[in-house]
Coordinates of C-alpha atoms in Angstrom, one line a residue:
Chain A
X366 CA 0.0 0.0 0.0
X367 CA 0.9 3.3 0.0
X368 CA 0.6 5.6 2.8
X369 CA -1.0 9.1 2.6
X370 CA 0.7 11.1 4.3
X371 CA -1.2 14.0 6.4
X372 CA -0.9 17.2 4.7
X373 CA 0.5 19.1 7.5
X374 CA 3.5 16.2 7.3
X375 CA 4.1 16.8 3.3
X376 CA 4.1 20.5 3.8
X377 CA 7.3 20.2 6.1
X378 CA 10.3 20.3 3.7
X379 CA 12.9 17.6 4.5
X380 CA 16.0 18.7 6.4
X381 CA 18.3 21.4 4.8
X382 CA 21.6 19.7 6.4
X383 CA 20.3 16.1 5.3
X384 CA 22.3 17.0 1.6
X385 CA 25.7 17.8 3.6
X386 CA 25.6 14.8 5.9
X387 CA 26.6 12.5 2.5
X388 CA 29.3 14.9 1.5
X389 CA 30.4 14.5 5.2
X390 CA 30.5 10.8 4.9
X391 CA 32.6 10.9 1.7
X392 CA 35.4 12.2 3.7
X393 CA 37.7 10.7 6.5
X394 CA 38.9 13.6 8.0
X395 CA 36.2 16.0 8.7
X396 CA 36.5 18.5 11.6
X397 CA 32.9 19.4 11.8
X398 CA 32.1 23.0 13.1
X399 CA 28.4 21.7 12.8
X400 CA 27.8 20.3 16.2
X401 CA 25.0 21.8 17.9
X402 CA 25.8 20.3 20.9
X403 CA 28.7 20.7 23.6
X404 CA 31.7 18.7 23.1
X405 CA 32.3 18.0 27.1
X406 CA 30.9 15.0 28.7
X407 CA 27.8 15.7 31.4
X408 CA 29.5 16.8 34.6
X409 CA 30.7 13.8 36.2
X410 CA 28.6 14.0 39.5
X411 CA 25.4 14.6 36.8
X412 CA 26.5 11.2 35.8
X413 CA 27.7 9.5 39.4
X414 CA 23.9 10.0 40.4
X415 CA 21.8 8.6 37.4
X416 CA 24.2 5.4 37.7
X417 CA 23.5 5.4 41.2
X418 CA 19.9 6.0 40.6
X419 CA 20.5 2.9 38.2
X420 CA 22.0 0.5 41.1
X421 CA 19.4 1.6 43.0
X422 CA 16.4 0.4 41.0
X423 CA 14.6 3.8 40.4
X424 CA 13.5 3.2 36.7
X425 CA 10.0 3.3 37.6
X426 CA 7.8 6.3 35.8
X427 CA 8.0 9.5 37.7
X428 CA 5.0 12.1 38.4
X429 CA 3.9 13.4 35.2
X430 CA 5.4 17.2 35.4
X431 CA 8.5 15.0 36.9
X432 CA 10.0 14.5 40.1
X433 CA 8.5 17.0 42.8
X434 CA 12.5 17.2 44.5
X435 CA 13.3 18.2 41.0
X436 CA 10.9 20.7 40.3
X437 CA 11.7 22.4 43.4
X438 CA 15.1 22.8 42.5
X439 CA 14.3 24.3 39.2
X440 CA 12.2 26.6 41.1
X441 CA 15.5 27.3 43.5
X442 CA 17.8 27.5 40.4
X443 CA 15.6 29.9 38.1
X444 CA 14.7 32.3 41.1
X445 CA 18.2 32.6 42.1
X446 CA 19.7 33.0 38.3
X447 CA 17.5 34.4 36.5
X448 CA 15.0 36.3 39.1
X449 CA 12.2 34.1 38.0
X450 CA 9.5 32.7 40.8
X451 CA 7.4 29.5 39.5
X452 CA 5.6 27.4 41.9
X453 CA 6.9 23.9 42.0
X454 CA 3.6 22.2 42.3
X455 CA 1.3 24.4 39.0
X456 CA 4.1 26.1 37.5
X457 CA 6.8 24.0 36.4
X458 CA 6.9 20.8 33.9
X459 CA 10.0 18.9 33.4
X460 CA 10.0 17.3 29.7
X461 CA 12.3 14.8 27.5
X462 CA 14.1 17.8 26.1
X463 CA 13.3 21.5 25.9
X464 CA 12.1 20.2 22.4
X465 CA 8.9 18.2 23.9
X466 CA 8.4 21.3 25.9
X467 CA 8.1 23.4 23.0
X468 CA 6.3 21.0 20.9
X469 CA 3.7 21.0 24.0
X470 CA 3.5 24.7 23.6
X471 CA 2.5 24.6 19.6
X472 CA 0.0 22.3 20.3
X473 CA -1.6 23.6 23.7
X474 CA -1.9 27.2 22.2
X475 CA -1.9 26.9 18.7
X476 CA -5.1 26.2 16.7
X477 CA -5.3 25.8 13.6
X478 CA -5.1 29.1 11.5
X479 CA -3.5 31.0 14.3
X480 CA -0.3 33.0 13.6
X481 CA 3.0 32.2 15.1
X482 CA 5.4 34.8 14.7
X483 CA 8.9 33.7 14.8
X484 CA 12.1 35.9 15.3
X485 CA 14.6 34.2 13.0
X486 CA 17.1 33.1 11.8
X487 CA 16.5 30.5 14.8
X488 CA 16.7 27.2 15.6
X489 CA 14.9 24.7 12.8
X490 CA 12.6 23.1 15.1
X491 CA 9.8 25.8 15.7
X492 CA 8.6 26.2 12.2
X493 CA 7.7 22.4 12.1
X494 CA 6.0 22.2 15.6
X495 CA 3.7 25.4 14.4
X496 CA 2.6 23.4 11.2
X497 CA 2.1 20.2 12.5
X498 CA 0.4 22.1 15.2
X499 CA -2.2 23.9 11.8
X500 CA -0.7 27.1 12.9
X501 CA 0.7 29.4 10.8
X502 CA 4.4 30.8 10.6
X503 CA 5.6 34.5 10.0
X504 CA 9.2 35.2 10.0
X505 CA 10.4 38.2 12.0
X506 CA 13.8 38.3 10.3
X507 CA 16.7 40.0 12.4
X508 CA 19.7 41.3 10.7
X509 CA 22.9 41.9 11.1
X510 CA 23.3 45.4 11.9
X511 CA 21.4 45.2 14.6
X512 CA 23.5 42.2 15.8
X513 CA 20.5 39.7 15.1
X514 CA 18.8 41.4 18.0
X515 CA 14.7 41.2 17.0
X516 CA 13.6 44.8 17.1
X517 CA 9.8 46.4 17.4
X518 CA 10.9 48.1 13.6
X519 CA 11.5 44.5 12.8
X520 CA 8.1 42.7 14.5
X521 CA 6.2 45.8 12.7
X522 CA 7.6 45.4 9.1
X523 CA 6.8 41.6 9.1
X524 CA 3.2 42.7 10.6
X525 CA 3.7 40.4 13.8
X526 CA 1.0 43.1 15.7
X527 CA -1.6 40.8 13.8
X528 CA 0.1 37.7 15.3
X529 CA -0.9 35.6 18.1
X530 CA 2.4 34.4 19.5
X531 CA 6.0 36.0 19.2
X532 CA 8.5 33.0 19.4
X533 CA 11.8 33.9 21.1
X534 CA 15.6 32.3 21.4
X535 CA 18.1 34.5 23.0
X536 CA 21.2 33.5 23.0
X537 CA 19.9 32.7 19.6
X538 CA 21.3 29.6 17.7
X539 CA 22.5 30.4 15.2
X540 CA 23.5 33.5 15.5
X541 CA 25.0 33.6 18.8
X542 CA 22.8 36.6 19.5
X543 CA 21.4 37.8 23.2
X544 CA 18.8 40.5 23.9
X545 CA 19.7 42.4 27.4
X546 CA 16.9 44.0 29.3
X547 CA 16.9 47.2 27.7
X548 CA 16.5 45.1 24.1
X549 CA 13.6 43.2 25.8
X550 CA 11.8 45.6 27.1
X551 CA 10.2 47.2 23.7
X552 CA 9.4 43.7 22.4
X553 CA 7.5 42.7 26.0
X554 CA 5.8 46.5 25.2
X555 CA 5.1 45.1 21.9
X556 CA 3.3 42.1 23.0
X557 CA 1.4 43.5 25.6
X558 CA 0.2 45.9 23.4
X559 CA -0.7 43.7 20.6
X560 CA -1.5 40.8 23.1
X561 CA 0.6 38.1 22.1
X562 CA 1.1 35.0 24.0
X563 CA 5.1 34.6 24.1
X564 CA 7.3 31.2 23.9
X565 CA 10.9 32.5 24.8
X566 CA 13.2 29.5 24.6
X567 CA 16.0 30.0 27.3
X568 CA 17.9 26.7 27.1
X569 CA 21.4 28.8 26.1
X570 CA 20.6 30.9 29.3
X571 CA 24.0 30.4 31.0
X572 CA 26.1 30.5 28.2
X573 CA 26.9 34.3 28.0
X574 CA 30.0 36.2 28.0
X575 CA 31.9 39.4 28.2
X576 CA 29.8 40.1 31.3
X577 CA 26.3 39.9 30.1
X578 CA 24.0 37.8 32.1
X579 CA 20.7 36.9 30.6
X580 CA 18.0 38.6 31.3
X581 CA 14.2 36.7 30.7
X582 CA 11.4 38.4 29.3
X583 CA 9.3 36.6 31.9
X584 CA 10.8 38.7 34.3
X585 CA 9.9 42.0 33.3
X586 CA 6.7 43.6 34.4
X587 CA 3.4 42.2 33.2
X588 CA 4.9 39.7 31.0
X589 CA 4.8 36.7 33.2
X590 CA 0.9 35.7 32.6
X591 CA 1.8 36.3 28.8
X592 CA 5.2 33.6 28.8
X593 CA 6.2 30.4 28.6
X594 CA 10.0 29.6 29.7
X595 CA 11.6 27.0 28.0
X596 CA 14.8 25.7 29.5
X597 CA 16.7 22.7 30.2
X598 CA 19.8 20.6 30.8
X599 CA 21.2 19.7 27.3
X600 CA 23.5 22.7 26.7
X601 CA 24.9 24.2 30.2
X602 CA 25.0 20.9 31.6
X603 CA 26.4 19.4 28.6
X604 CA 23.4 16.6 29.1
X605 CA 21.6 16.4 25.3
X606 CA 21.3 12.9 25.5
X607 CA 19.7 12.5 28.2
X608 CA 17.1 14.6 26.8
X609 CA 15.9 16.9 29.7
X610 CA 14.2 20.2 29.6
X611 CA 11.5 21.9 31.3
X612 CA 8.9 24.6 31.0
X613 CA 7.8 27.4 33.0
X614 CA 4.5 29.1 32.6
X615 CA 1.4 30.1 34.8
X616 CA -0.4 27.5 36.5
X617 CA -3.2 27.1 33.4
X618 CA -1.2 26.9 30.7
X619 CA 1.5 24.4 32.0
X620 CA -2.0 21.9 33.0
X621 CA -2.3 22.5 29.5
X622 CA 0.7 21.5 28.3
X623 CA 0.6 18.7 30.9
X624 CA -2.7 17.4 29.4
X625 CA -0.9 16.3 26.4
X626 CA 2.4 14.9 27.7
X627 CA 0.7 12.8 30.4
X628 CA -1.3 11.5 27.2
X629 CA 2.1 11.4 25.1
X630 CA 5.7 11.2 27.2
X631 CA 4.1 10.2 31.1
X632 CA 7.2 11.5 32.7
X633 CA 10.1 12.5 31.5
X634 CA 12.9 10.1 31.8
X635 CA 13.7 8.9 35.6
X636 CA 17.6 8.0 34.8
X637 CA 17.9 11.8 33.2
X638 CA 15.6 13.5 36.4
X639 CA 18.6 12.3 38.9
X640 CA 21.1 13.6 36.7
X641 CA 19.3 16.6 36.6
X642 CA 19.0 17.1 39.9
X643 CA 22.4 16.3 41.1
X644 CA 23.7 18.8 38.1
X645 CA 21.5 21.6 40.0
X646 CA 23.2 20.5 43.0
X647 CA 26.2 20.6 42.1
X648 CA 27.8 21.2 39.3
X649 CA 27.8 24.9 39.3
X650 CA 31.3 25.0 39.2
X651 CA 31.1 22.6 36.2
X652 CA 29.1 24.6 34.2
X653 CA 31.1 28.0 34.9
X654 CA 34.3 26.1 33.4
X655 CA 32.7 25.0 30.7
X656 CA 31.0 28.4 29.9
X657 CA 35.4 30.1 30.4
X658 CA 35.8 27.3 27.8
X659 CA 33.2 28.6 25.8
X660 CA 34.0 32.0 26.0
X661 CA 38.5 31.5 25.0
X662 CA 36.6 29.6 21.9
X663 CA 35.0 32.6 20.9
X664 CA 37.1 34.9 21.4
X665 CA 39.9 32.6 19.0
X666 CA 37.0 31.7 16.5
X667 CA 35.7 35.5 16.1
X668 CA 39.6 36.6 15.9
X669 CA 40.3 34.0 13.4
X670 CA 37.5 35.2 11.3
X671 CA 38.6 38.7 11.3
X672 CA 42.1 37.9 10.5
X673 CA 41.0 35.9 7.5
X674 CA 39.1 38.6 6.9
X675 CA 35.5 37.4 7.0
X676 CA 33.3 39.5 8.3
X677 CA 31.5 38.1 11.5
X678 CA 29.9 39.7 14.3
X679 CA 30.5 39.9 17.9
X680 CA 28.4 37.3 19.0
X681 CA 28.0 37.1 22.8
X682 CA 25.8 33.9 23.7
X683 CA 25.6 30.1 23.6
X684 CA 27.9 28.5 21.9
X685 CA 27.8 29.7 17.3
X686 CA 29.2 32.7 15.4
X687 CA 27.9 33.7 12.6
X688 CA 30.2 34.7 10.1
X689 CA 29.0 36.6 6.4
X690 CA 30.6 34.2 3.3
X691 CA 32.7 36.2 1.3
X692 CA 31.3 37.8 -1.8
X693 CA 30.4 36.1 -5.1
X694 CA 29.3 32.5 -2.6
X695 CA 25.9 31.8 -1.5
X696 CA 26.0 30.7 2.1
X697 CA 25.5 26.9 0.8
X698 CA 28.1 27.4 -2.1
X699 CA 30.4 27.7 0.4
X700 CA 29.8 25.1 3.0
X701 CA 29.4 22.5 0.4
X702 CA 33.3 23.7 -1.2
X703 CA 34.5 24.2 2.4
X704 CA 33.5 20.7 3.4
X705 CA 34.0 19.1 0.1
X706 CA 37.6 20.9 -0.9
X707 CA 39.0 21.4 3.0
X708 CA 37.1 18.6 5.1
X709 CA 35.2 21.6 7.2
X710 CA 31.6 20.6 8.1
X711 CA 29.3 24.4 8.6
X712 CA 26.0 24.8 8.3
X713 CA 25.2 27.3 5.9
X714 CA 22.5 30.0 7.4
X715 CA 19.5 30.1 5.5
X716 CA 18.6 26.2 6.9
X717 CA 17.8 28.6 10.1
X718 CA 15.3 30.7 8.3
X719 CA 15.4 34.1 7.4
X720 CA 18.1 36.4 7.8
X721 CA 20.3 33.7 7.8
X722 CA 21.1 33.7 4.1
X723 CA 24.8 34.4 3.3
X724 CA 25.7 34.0 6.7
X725 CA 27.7 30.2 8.0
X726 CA 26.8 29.1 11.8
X727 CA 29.9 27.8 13.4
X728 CA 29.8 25.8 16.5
X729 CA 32.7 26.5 18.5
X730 CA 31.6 23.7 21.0
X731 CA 34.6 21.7 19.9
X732 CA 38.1 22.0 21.5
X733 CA 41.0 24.3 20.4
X734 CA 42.9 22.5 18.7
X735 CA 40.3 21.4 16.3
X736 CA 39.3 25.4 16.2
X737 CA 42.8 25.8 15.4
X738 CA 42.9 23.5 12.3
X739 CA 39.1 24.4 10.7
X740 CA 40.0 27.8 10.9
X741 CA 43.2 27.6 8.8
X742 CA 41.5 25.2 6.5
X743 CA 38.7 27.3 6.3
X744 CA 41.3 30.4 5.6
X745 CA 43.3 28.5 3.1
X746 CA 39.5 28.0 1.4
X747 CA 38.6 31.7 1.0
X748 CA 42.5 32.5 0.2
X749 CA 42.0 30.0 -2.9
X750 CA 38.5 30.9 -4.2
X751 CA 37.6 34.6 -2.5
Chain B
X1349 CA 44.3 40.1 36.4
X1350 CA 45.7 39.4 32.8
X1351 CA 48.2 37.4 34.5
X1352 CA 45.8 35.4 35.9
X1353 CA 44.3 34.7 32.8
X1354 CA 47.3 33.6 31.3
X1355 CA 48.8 31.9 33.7
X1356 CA 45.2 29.7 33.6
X1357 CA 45.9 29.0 29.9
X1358 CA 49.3 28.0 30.1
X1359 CA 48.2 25.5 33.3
X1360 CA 46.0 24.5 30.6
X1361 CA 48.7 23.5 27.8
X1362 CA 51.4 25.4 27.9
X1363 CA 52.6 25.1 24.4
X1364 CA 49.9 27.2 23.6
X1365 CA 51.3 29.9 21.2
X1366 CA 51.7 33.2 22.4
X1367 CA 49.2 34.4 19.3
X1368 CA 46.6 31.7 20.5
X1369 CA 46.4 33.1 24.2
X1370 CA 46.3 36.8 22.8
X1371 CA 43.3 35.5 20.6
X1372 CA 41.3 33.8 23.4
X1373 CA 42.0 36.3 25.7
X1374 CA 41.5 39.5 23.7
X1375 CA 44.7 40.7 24.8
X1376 CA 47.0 41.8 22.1
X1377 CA 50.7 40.1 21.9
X1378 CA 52.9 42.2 23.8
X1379 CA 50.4 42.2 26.5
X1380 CA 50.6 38.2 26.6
X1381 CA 54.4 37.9 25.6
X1382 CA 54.8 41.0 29.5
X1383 CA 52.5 38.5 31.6
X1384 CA 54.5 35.9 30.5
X1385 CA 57.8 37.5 31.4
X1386 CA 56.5 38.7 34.6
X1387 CA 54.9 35.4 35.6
X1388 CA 58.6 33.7 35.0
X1389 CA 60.2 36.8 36.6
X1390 CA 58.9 36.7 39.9
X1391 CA 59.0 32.9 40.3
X1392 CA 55.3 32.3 39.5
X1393 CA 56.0 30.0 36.8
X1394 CA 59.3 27.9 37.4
X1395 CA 59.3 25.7 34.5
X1396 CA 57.6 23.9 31.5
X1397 CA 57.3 20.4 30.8
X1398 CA 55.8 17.0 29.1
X1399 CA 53.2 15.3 31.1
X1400 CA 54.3 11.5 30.0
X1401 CA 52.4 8.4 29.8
X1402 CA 55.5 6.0 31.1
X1403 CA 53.7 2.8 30.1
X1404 CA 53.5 4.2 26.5
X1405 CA 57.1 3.7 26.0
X1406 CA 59.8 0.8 25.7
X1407 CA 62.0 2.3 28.7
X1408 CA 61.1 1.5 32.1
X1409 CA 61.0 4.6 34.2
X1410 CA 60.4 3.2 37.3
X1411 CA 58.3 5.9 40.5
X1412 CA 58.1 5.9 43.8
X1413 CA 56.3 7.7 46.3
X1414 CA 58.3 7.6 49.8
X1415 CA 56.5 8.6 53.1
X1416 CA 59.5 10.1 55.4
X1417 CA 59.3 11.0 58.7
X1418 CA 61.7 13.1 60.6
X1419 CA 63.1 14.0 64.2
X1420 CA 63.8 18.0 64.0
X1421 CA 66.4 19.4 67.0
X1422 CA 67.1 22.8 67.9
X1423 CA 69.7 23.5 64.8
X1424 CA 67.8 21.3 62.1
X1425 CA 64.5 22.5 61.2
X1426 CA 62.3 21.1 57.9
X1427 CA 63.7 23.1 55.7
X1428 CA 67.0 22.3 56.5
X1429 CA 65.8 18.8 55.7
X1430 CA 63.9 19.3 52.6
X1431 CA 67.2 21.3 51.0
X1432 CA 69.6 19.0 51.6
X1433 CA 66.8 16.0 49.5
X1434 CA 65.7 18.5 47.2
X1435 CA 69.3 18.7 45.6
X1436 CA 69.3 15.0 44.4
X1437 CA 68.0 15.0 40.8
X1438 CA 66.3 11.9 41.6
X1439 CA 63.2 14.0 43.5
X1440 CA 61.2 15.1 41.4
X1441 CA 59.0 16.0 44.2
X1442 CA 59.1 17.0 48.0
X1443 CA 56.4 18.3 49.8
X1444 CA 55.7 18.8 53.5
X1445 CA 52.8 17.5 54.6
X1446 CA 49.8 16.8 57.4
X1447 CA 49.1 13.2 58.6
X1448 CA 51.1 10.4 59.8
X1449 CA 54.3 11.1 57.9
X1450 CA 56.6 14.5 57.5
X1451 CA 57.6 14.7 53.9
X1452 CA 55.9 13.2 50.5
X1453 CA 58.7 12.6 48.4
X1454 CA 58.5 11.5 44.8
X1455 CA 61.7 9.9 43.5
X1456 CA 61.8 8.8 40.1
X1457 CA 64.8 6.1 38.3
X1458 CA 65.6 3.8 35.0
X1459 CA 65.2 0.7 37.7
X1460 CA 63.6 -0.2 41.1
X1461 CA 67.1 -1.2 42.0
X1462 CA 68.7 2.4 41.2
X1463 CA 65.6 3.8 43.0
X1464 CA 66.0 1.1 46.2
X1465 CA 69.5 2.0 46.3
X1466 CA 68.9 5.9 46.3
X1467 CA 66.5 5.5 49.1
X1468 CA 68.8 3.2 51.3
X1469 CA 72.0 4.8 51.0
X1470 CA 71.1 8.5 50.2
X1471 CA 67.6 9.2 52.3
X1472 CA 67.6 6.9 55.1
X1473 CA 71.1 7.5 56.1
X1474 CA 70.2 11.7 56.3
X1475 CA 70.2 11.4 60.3
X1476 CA 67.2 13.3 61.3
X1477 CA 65.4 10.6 58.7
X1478 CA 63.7 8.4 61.3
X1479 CA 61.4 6.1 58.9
X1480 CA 61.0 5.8 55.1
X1481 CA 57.8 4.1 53.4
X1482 CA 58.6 3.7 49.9
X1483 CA 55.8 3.0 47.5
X1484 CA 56.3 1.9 44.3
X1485 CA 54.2 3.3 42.0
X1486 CA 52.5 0.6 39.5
X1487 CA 50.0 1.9 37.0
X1488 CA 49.5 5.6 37.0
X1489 CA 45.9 6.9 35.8
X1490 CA 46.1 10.2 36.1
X1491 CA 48.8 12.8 35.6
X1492 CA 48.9 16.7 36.5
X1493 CA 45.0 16.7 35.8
X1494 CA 45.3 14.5 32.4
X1495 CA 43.8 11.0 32.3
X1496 CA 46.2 8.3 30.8
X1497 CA 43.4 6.0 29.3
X1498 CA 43.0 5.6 25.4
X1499 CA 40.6 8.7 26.0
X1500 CA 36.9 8.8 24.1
X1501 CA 36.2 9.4 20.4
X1502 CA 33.8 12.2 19.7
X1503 CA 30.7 10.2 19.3
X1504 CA 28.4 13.5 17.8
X1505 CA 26.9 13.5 14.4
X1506 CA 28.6 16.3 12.4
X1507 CA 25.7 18.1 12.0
X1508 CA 23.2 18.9 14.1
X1509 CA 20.7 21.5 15.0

C-alpha cells in the first residue's frame, strides 16, 4: 500500500543539512564546526547520580510534570539565576528535552489558523511544531546590523501586531545573539500591546559572555501571565542525551501542556531526572568552566575570522558565530566547497530561516585544537576561491 | 588580572602559542608575551614540561612515592631537611605534609634497584630521617589533571541542530 501522508507532514520540507551529511560521509577527516551540541561529557557527578539512581532500581515512571524534589530545585535554580519565581507544584513541567516542551507549547496554544510569529534566523525546530500544530508561521527576520537582536521596527515590518504568538531564542542559535533587558523591554511592550502570548526559549541561558548575564522576558513587568519559559539541561550541563528540559509558565497553561504529555511522554525520563538534579546540585562549578571554555573559543573563533578577513559579528551567547561568506558565494556554495575541498563541516544559514542567508553558523563547541585547524583550513579555502 | 588569565591558559597546555592566548584572551601580543615574562620573573612559573604516559614507552622509568618522617632538633628545622633531598636530581618531588608522615617525596629512576638503592643509602642515612615508606608506584591513571586512558572518540553527528 501506500501511505497518505497528512498534509501538515508533506508541507514540512525535508531537512536542509540532510544533503551535507553525504558529503560528510565521503570524507575521513572532517572536523565538523556543525555540532550543535557541547563537546564536554555531562559533569561527572550529573552522571555519578543517574548510575546510582540505576544501582538503586529507580526506573519506575516519575510524576507526570517529573519528580517534585526536582521541580523544586528548578524553582531554587531559576529564582536565584534568573530572578524568576514558579511554583513547583502548578508552575513547572519537566519534559524529555526543551524540544517536547516546545512541541507542548504549539499544540496547547496553537489552533489551527492562528499566527506564530517567529524571530529568526532561529533554531529549525519551531517552524515544524507550528505546522504540524495547523498554525501558521511568519518570520520576523533580524539582521545583522542590529547584531540579530529582534527589534519592534522589525516585529512591525513583518506585521507580527496581527500575530498571536512571538517566538523567542536569546542567545539565539544560530547566530549567537542575546537580547539584554533594555532590548527586551520594547518587544515585551510590543506584546502587551498587541497581546501576544510569548514562547521565549532559554535553554542557552548560561552560556553568556563578556559580562552579560541573561535577562528573561518573563521577568519584566506584566509579561509573566503572557510567557512560557523554556529551558533545560542539554547545553549548560552538557546533558543532550539525556534529553531533559523543562517549561515554566502560569499554573493554566503548564496543565495545559501537561494534558498532552501525560497523554504522550508520562514523565520525562527517571535516569535523566537524577542527573538533573544532582547537576542543579552541584555542578555549578562545572558549568562556569565549561561556559570560560566557551568564551577562549569565541574569542579565538571570532579573531580568526577577522584575521582571515570574514566578516563576522561579535556574537555574545551560547555556543555559534555567525560569520558573512565572502562575496560572489551563497551561504550553501560555500559550505558544500568548504566541506568538500577542506574537510570543514558548517552549516550554511539560510537552513535557520530568514536572515540567515549568506551567513555560515559555526559551533565552536569543539576544543581548540580542532578550532585551530578548521579555521586555517577554512582560511586556506577563501585565500583559494575569495 | 591578565596574568591570571594567562597563567590559567598555560596551566591548561602550555605550548599554547603566544598568538593563540592573545586570541582567546583579547589581549594583544605584547600584553601576553609582558604577563608571561612577569609570571617567570617573579617565580610564579618555574618551569615547563611534558606530562608522559610511562607505560606508553619501551624504557622502564620506574616511580616511587616515599613517606618520610623526621626527628627535628634545635639546629635542624624542615627546611633544613627538605634542601639537603631536594638537591638529588632523583626527587622530582618533595612536599611537606599533614598526617602520619613528614615529607611526600617523589623519586623517580631507570630501575627499582637504582631507586632502592637511592633510598637506602642517600635518604635513610640523612640522620634526622627516622622512617622511610617507599611505595612503588605501579600503574599511574592520572597525571597533573590528564587522564592516561585511550581517552573517548567524539561520538556526535557532524551536523546537528
Amino acid at each position: 500500500m501506500t501511505f497518505e501522508l497528512a498534509d501538515r507532514v508533506q508541507t514540512v520540507p525535508p531537512s536542509g543539512i540532510r544533503r551535507f551529511f553525504e558529503i560528510a560521509e565521503e570524507r575521513d577527516d572532517v572536523i565538523s564546526l556543525g555540532v550543535g551540541e557541547p563537546d564536554f561529557a555531562t559533569p561527572w557527578a550529573a552522571r555519578d547520580a543517574a548510575i546510582a539512581s540505576l544501582e538503586q532500581g529507580k526506573t519506575s515512571y516519575t510524576a507526570n510534570r517529573g519528580k517534585r524534589e526536582l521541580r523544586e530545585a528548578i524553582a531554587d535554580y531559576v529564582a536565584d539565576r534568573f530572578e524568576l519565581g514558579y511554583d513547583p507544584d502548578e508552575e513547572i513541567i519537566v519534559t524529555a528535552g526543551a524540544s517536547e516542551a516546545v512541541d507542548l507549547a504549539f499544540r496547547a496554544f496553537v489552533d489551527p489558523g492562528d499566527t506564530v510569529a517567529i524571530a529568526q534566523p532561529s533554531y529549525i525546530s519551531y517552524e515544524p511544531g507550528v505546522i504540524f500544530a495547523g498554525g501558521e508561521v511568519l518570520s520576523v527576520p533580524t539582521k545583522q546590523e542590529d547584531d540579530f537582536r529582534l527589534t519592534v521596527d522589525a516585529l512591525e515590518d513583518a506585521g507580527a501586531d496581527e500575530a498571536d504568538m512571538l517566538v523567542l531564542c536569546y542567545p539565539n542559535n544560530p547566530t549567537g545573539a542575546i537580547m539584554t533587558k533594555a532590548d527586551l523591554e520594547p518587544i515585551a511592550d510590543f506584546a502587551r500591546e498587541h497581546d501576544l502570548m510569548v514562547l521565549s526559549d532559554e535553554i542557552y541561558a548560561e552560556l553568556t559572555y563578556d559580562g552579560n548575564e541573561h535577562t528573561s522576558i518573563a521577568s519584566l513587568e506584566g509579561m509573566r501571565e503572557r510567557t512560557i519559559v523554556f529551558n533545560g539541561f542539554s547545553k549548560a550541563h552538557a546533558m543532550t542525551g539525556l534529553r531533559l528540559g523543562y517549561a515554566l509558565g502560569p499554573a493554566e497553561a503548564i496543565g495545559a501542556m501537561n494534558k498532552i504529555h501525560q497523554y504522550t511522554m508520562l514523565s520525562a525520563p527517571t535516569t535523566a531526572q537524577h542527573a538533573a538534579l544532582e547537576a542543579l546540585e552541584s555542578c555549578e562549578n562545572d558549568v562556569r568552566e565549561m561556559v570560560n571554555q566557551y568564551d577562549r573559543r569565541r574569542q579565538f573563533v571570532l579573531s580568526r575570522f577577522r584575521e582571515i578577513g570574514m566578516d563576522v559579528f561579535e556574537a555574545k551567547g551560547a555556543f555559534y558565530c555567525f560569520p558573512e561568506v565572502p562575496e560572489g558565494f551563497t551561504a550553501e556554495e560555500f559550505a558544500e566547497g568548504v566541506l568538500r575541498e577542506e574537510g570543514v563541516a558548517v552549516v550554511p544559514g539560510d537552513v535557520f530561516g530568514e536572515g540567515g542567508e549568506g551567513h555560515l553558523r559555526i559551533s565552536y563547541a569543539t576544543g581548540l585544537d580542532d578550532l585551530r585547524q578548521a579555521l586555517a583550513r577554512i582560511e586556506a579555502f577563501v585565500d583559494e576561491h575569495a | 588580572m591578565s596574568e591570571r588569565e594567562v597563567l590559567e591558559l598555560l596551566r591548561e597546555n602550555a605550548r599554547y602559542s603566544t598568538d593563540d592566548i592573545a586570541r582567546m584572551t583579547g589581549l594583544d601580543e605584547q600584553e601576553v608575551e609582558a604577563a608571561i615574562e612577569e609570571l617567570e620573573a617573579t617565580g610564579v612559573v618555574r618551569g615547563y614540561q611534558a606530562v608522559v604516559d610511562w607505560d606508553k614507552l619501551e624504557d622502564e622509568r620506574v616511580r616511587a612515592e616515599v613517606e618520610l618522617n623526621v626527628h627535628l632538633d634545635r639546629e635542624t628545622g624542615y627546611g633544613d631537611i627538605a634542601e639537603r633531598l631536594a638537591r638529588f636530581p632523583q626527587v622530582t618531588a618533595l612536599r611537606l605534609v599533614s598526617g602520619d608522615y613528614d615529607f611526600d617525596m617523589e623519586v623517580e629512576g631507570d630501575s627499582i634497584r637504582e631507586v632502592s638503592q637511592f633510598i637506602s643509602e642517600k635518604v635513610a642515612p640523612v640522620p634526622e630521617i627516622t622512617q622511610t615508606v617507599t611505595h612503588y608506584v605501579m600503574t599511574s591513571y592520572k597525571e597533573n589533571g590528564i587522564e592516561l586512558g585511550d581517552g573517548e572518540d567524539d561520538e556526535r553527528l557532524s551536523f546537528s541542530p
